[in-house]
PDB file of C-alpha atoms in Angstrom:
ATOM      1  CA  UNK A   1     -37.481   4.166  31.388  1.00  0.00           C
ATOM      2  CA  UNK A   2     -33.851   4.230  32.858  1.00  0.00           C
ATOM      3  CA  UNK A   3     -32.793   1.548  30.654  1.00  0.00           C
ATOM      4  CA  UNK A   4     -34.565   3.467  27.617  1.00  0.00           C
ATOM      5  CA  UNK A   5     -32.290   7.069  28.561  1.00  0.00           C
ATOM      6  CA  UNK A   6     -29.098   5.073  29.270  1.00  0.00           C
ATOM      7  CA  UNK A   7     -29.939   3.272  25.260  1.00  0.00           C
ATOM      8  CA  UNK A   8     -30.598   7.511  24.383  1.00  0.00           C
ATOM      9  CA  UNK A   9     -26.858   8.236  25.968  1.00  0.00           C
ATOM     10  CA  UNK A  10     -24.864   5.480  24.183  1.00  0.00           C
ATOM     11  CA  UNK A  11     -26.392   6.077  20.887  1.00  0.00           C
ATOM     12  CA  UNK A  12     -25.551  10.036  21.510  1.00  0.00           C
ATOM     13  CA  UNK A  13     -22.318   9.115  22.779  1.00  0.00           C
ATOM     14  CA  UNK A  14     -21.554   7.383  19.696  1.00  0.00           C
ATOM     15  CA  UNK A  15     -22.253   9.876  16.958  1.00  0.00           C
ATOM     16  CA  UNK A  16     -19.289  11.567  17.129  1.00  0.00           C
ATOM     17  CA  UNK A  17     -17.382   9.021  16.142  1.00  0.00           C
ATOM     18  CA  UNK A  18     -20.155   7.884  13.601  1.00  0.00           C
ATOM     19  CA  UNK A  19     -19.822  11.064  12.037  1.00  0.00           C
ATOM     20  CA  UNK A  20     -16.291  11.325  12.145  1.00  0.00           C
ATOM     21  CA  UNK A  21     -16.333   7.844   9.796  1.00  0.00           C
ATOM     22  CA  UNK A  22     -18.694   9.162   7.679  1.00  0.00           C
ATOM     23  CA  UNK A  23     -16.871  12.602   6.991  1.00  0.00           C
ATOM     24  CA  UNK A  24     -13.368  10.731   6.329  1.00  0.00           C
ATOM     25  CA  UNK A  25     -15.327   8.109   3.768  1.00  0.00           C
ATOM     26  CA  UNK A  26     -15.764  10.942   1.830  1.00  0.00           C
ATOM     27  CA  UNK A  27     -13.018  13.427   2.453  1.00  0.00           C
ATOM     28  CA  UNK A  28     -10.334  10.752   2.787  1.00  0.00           C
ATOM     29  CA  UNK A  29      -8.085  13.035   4.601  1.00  0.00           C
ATOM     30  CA  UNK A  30      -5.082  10.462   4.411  1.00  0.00           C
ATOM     31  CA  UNK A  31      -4.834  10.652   0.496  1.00  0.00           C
ATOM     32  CA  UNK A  32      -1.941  12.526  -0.591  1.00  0.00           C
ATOM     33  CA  UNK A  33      -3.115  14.185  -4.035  1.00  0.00           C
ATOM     34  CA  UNK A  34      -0.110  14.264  -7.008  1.00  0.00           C
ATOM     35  CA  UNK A  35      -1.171  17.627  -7.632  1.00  0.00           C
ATOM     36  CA  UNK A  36       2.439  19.103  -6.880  1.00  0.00           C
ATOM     37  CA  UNK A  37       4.116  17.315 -10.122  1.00  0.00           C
ATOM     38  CA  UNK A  38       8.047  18.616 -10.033  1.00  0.00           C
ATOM     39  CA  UNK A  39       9.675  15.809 -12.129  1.00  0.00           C
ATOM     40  CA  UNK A  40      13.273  15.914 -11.402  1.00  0.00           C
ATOM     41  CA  UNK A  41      16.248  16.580 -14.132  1.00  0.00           C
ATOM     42  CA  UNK A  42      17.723  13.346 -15.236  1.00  0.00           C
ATOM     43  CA  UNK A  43      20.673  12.000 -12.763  1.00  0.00           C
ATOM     44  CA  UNK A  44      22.538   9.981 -16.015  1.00  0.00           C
ATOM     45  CA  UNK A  45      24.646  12.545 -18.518  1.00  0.00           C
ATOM     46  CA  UNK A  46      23.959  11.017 -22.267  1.00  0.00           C
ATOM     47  CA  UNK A  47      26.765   8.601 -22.103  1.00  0.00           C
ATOM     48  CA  UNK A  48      26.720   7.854 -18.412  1.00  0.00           C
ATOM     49  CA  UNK A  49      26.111   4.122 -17.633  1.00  0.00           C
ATOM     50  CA  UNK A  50      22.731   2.451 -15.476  1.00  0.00           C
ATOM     51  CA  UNK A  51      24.077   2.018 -12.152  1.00  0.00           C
ATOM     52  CA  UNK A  52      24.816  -1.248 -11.191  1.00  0.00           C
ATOM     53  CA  UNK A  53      22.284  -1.352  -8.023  1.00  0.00           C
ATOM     54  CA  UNK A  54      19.099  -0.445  -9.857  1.00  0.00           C
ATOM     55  CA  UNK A  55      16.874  -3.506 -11.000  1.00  0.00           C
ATOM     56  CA  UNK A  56      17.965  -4.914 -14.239  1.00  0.00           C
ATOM     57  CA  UNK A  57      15.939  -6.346 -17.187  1.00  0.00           C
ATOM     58  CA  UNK A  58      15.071 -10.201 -16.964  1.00  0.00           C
ATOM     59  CA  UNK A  59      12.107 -10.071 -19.483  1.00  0.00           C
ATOM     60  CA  UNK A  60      11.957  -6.953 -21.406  1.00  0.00           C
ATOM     61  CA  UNK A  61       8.844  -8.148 -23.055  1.00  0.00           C
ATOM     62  CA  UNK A  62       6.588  -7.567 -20.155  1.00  0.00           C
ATOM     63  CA  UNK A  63       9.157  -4.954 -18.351  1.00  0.00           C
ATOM     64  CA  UNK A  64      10.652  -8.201 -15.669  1.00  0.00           C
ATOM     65  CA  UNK A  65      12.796  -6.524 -13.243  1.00  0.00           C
ATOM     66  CA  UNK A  66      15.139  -7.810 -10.339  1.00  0.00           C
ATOM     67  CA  UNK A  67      15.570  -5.225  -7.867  1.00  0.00           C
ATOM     68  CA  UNK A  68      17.289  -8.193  -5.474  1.00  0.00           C
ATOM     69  CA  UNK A  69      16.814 -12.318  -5.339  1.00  0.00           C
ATOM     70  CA  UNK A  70      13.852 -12.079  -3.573  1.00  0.00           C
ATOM     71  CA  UNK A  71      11.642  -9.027  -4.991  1.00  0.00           C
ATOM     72  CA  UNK A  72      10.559  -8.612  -8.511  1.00  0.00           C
ATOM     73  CA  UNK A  73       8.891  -6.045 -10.890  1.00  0.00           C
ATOM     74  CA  UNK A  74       6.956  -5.585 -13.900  1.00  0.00           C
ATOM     75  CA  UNK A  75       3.898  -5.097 -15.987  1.00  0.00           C
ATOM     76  CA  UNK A  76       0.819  -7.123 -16.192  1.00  0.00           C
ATOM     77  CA  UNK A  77       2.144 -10.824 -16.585  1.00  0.00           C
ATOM     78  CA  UNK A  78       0.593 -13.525 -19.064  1.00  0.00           C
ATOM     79  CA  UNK A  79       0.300 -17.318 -18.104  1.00  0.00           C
ATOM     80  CA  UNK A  80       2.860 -17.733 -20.757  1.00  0.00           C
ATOM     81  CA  UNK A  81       5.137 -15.800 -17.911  1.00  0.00           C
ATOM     82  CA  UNK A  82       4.307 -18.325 -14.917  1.00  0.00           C
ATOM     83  CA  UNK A  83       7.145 -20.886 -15.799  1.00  0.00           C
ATOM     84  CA  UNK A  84       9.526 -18.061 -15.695  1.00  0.00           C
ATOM     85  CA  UNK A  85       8.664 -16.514 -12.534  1.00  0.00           C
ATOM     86  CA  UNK A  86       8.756 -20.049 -11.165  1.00  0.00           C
ATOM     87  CA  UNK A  87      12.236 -20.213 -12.229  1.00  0.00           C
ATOM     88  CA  UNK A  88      13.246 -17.542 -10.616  1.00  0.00           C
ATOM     89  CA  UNK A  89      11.404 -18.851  -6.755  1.00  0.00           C
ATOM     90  CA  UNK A  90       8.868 -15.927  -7.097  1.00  0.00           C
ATOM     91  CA  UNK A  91       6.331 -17.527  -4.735  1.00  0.00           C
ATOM     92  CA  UNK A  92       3.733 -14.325  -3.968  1.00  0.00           C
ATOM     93  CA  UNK A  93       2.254 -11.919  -6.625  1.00  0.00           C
ATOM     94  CA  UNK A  94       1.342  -8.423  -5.283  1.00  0.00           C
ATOM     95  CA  UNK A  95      -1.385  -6.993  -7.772  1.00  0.00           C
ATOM     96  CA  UNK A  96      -2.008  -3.250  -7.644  1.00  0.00           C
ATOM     97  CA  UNK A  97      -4.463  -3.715 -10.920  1.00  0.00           C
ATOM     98  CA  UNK A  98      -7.867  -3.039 -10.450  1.00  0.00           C
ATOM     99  CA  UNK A  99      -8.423  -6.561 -12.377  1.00  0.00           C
ATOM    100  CA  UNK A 100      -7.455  -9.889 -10.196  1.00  0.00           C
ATOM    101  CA  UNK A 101      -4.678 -12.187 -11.731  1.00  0.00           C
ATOM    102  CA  UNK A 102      -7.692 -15.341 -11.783  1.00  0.00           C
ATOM    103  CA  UNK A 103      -7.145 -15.312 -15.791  1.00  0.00           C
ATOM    104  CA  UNK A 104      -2.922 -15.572 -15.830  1.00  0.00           C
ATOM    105  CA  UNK A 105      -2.409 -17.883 -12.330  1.00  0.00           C
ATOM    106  CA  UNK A 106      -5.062 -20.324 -12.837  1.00  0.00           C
ATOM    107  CA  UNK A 107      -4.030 -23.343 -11.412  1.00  0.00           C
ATOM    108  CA  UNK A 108      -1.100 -21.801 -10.048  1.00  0.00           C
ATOM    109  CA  UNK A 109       0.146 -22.366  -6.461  1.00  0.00           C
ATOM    110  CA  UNK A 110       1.440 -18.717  -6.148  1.00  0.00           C
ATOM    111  CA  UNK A 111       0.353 -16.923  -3.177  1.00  0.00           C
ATOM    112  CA  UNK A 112      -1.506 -14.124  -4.797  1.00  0.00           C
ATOM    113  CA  UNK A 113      -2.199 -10.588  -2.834  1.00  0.00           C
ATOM    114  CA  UNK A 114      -4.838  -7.708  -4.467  1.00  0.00           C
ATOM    115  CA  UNK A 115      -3.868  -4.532  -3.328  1.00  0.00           C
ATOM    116  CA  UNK A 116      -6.004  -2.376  -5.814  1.00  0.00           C
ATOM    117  CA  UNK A 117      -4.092   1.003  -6.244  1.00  0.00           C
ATOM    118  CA  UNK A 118      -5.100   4.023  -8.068  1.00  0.00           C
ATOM    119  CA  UNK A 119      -2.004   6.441  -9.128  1.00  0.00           C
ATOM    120  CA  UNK A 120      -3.785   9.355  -8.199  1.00  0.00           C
ATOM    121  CA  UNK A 121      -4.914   8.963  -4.525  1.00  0.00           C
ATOM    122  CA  UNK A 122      -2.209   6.340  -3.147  1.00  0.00           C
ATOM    123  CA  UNK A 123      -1.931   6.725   0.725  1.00  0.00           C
ATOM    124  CA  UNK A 124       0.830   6.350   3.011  1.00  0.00           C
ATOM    125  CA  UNK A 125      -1.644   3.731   3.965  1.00  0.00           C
ATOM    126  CA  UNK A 126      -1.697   1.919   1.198  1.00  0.00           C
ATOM    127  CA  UNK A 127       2.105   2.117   0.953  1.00  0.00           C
ATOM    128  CA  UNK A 128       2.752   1.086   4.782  1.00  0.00           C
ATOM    129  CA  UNK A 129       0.250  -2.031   3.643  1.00  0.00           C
ATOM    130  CA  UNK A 130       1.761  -2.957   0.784  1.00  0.00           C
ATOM    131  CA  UNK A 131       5.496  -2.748   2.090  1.00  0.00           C
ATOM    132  CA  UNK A 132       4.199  -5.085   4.943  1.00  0.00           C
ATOM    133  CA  UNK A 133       2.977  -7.622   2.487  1.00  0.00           C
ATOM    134  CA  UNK A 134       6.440  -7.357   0.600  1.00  0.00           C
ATOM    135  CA  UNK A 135       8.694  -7.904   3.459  1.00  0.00           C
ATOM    136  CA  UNK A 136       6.220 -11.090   4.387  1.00  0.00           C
ATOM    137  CA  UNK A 137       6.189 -12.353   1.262  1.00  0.00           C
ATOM    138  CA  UNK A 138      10.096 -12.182   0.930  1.00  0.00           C
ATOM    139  CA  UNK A 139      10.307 -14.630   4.271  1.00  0.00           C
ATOM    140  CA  UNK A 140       8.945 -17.159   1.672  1.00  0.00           C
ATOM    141  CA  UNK A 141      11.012 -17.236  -1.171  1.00  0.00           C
ATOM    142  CA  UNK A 142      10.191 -14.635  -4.416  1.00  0.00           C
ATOM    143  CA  UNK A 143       8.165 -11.318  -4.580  1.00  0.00           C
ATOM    144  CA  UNK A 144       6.570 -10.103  -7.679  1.00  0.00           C
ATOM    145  CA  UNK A 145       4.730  -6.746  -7.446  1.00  0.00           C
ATOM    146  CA  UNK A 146       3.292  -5.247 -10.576  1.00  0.00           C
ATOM    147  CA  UNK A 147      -0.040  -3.315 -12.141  1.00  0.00           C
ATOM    148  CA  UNK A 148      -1.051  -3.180 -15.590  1.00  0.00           C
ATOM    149  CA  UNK A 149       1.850  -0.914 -16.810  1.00  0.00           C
ATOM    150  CA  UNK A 150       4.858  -1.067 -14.116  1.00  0.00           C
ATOM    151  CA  UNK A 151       5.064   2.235 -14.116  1.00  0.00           C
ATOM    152  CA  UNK A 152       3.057   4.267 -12.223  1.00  0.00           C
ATOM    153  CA  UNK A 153       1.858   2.071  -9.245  1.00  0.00           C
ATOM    154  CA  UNK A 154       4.622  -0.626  -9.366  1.00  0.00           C
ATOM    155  CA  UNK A 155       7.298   2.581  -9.994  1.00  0.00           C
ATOM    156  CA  UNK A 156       6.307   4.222  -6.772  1.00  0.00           C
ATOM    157  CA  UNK A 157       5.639   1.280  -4.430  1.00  0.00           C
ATOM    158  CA  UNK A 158       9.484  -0.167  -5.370  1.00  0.00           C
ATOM    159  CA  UNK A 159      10.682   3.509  -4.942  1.00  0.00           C
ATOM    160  CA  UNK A 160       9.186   3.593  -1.169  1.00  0.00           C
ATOM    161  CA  UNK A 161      10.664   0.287  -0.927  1.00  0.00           C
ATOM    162  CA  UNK A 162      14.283   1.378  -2.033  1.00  0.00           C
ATOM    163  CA  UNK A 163      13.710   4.167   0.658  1.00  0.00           C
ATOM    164  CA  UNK A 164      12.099   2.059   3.933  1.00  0.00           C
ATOM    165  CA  UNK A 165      14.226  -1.384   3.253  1.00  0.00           C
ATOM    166  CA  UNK A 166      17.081  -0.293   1.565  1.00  0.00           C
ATOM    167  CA  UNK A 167      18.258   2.761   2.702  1.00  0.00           C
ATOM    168  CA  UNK A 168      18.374   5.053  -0.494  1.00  0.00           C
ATOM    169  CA  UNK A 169      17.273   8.874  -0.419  1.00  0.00           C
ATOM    170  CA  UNK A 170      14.291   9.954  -2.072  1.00  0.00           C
ATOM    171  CA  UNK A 171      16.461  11.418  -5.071  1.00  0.00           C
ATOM    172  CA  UNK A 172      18.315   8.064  -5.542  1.00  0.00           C
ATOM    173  CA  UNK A 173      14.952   5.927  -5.566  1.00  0.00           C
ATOM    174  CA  UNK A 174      13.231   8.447  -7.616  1.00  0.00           C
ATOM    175  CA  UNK A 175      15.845   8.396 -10.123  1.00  0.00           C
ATOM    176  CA  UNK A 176      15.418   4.629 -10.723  1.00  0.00           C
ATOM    177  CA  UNK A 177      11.808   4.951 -10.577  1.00  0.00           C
ATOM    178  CA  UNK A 178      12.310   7.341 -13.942  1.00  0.00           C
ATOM    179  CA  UNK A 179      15.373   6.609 -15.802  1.00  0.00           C
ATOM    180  CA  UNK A 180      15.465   2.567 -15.057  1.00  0.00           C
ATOM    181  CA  UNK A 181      13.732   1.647 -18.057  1.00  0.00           C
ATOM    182  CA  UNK A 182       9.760   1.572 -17.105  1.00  0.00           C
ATOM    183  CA  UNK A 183       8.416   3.836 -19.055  1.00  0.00           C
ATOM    184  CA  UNK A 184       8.347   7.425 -20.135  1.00  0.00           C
ATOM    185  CA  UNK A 185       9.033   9.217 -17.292  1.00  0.00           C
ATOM    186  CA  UNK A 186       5.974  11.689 -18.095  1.00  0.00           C
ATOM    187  CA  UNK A 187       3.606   9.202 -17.349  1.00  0.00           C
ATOM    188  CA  UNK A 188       4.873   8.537 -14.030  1.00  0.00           C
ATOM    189  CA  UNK A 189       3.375  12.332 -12.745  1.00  0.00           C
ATOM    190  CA  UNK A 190       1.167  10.489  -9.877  1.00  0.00           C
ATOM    191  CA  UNK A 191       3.922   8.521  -8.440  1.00  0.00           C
ATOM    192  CA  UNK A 192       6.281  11.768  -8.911  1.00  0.00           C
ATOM    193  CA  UNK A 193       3.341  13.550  -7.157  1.00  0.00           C
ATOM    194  CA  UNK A 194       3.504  11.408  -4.208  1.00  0.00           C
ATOM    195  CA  UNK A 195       6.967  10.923  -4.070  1.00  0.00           C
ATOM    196  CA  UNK A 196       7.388  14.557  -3.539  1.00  0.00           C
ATOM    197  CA  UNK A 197       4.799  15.221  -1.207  1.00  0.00           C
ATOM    198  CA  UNK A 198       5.654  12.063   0.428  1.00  0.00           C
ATOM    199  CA  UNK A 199       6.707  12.849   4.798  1.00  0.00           C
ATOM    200  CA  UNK A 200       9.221   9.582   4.552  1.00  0.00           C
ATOM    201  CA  UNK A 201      10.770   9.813   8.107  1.00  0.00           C
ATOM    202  CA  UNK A 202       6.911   9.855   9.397  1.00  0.00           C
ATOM    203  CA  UNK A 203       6.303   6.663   7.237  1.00  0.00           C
ATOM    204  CA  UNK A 204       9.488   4.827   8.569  1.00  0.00           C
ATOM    205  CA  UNK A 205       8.442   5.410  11.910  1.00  0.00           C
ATOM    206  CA  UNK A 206       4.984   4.276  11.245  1.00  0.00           C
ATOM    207  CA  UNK A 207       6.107   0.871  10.218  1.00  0.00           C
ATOM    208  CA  UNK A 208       8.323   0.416  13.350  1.00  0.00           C
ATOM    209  CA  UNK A 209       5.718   1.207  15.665  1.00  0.00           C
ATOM    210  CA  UNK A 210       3.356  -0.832  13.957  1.00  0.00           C
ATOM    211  CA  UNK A 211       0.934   1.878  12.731  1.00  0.00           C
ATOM    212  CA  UNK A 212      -1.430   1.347  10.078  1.00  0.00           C
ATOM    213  CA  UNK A 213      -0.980   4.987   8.674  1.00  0.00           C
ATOM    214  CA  UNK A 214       1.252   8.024   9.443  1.00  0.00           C
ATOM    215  CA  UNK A 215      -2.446  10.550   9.683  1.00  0.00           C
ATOM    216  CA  UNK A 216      -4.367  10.458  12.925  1.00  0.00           C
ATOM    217  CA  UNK A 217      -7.571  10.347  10.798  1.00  0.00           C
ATOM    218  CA  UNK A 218      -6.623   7.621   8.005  1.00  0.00           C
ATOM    219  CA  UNK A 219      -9.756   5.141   7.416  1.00  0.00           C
ATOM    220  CA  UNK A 220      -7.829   2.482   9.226  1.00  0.00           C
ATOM    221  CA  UNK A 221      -6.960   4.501  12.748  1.00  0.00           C
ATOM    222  CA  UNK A 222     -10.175   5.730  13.163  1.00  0.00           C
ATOM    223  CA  UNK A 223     -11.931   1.695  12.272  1.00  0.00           C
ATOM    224  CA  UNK A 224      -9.637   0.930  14.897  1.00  0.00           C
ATOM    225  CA  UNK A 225     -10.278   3.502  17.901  1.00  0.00           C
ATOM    226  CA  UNK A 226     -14.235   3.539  16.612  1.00  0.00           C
ATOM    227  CA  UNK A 227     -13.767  -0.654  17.818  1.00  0.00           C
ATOM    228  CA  UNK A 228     -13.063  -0.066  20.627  1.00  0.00           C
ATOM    229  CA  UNK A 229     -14.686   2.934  21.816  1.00  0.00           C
ATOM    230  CA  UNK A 230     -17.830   1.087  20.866  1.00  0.00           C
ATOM    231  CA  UNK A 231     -16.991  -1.996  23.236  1.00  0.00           C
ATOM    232  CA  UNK A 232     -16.016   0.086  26.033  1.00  0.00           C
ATOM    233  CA  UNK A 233     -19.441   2.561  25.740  1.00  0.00           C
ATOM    234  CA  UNK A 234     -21.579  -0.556  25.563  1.00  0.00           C
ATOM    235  CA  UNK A 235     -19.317  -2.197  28.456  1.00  0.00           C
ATOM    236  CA  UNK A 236     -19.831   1.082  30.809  1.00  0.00           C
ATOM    237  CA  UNK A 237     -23.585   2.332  29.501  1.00  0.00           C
ATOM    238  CA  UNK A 238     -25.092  -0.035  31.877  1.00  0.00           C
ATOM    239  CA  UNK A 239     -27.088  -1.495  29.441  1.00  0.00           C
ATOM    240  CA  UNK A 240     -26.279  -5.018  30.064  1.00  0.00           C
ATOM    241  CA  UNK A 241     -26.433  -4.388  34.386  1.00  0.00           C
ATOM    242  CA  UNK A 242     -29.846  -5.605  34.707  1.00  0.00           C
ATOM    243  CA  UNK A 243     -30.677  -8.122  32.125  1.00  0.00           C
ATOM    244  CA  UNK A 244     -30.442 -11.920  32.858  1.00  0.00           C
ATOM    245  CA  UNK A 245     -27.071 -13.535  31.744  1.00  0.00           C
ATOM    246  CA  UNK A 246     -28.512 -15.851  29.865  1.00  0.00           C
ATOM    247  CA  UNK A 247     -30.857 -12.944  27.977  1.00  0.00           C
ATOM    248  CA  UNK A 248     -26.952 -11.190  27.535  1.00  0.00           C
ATOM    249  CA  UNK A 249     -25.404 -14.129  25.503  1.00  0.00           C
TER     250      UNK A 249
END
């Protein structure tokens, strides 16, 4: 009977953060929504020139950026494309596409990473992520990150990147992100969306304290705490204190 209440307590004990999981799984309270969509005046005048430290055009065929020697942009690729990324030491392929790159690397030795990434709900999380798997990929040669487009997802993610790595203020990364040469810049609301709404000091510090997200309640905190606190509950319910070791293992 004691064994049976102490079994009652853990399970009751546990609910809270049971239902905490289930309530975020459908809330996702760490999704920043693009519905505040303030697209900024153009920096360039008419005959102003592209600054010299945005990406430039390698391939404009597929929209082939270089925003340094070691990370790369662009749309969708075709296996045509492989010998050129080669070329230029592009080792990893970041894919926020829904669809994996199986039909354009087979056979290829490129480390591949799926990130699936919808424009609309992009999290810090999924930024902090993704600039993780950048900055790792770039300590082995090449990084090409791209969707179907390279506009939306790939715009915003290099923006972010501009702003955590290289220093740049939200209006200078923005300003590449919409005047470089992606795409029409009114396509590009959900990245705007999120680049405005975006807390980018809170994301920075994040990242150098090793956090998974800058919200308390993203998916991947709470996976995290609800880990542990499950060890420790079954650790100190007492559930284990009078079975035989060998009946424990």
């Amino acid at each position: 009977m004691n064994r049976y209440k102490r079994l009652q307590r853990c399970v009751a004990w546990l609910a809270l953060p049971l239902g905490i999981l289930a309530i975020v799984a459908l809330w996702r309270p760490d999704v920043l929504r693009s519905d505040y969509v303030d697209v900024p005046s153009p920096s360039l005048g008419a005959q102003e020139e592209r600054p010299a430290i945005w990406a430039s055009s390698v391939d404009e065929d597929f929209r082939f950026y270089a925003l340094s020697s070691t990370l790369y942009r662009s749309a969708l690729p075709q296996a045509s494309d492989v010998a050129e990324l080669k070329e230029r030491g592009i080792n990893t392929v970041i894919n926020f596409y829904q669809e994996s790159d199986e039909a354009w690397l087979a056979g290829s030795t490129m480390h591949r990473i799926h990130i699936p990434l919808r424009a609309d709900r992009v999290t810090d999380t999924d930024v902090i992520a993704v600039l993780r798997a950048i900055r790792e990929g770039e300590r082995h040669g090449g990084v090409l990150v791209h969707c179907k487009h390279g506009q939306n997802r790939t715009g915003l993610i290099t923006a972010m990147y501009r702003i955590v790595y290289d220093d740049w203020t939200r209006e200078e990364a923005m300003a590449e992100m919409l005047e470089g040469g992606f795409g029409v810049a009114e396509r590009m609301d959900d990245a705007v969306g999120y680049m405005n709404r975006v807390d980018v000091e809170a994301v920075k510090s994040a990242m150098a304290e090793g956090e998974c997200s800058t919200n308390p309640l993203a998916w991947c905190r709470l996976i995290g705490w609800f880990s542990s606190e499950k060890i420790e509950a079954v650790a100190t319910s007492g559930l284990l204190q009078d079975r035989p070791i060998a009946e424990s293992l």
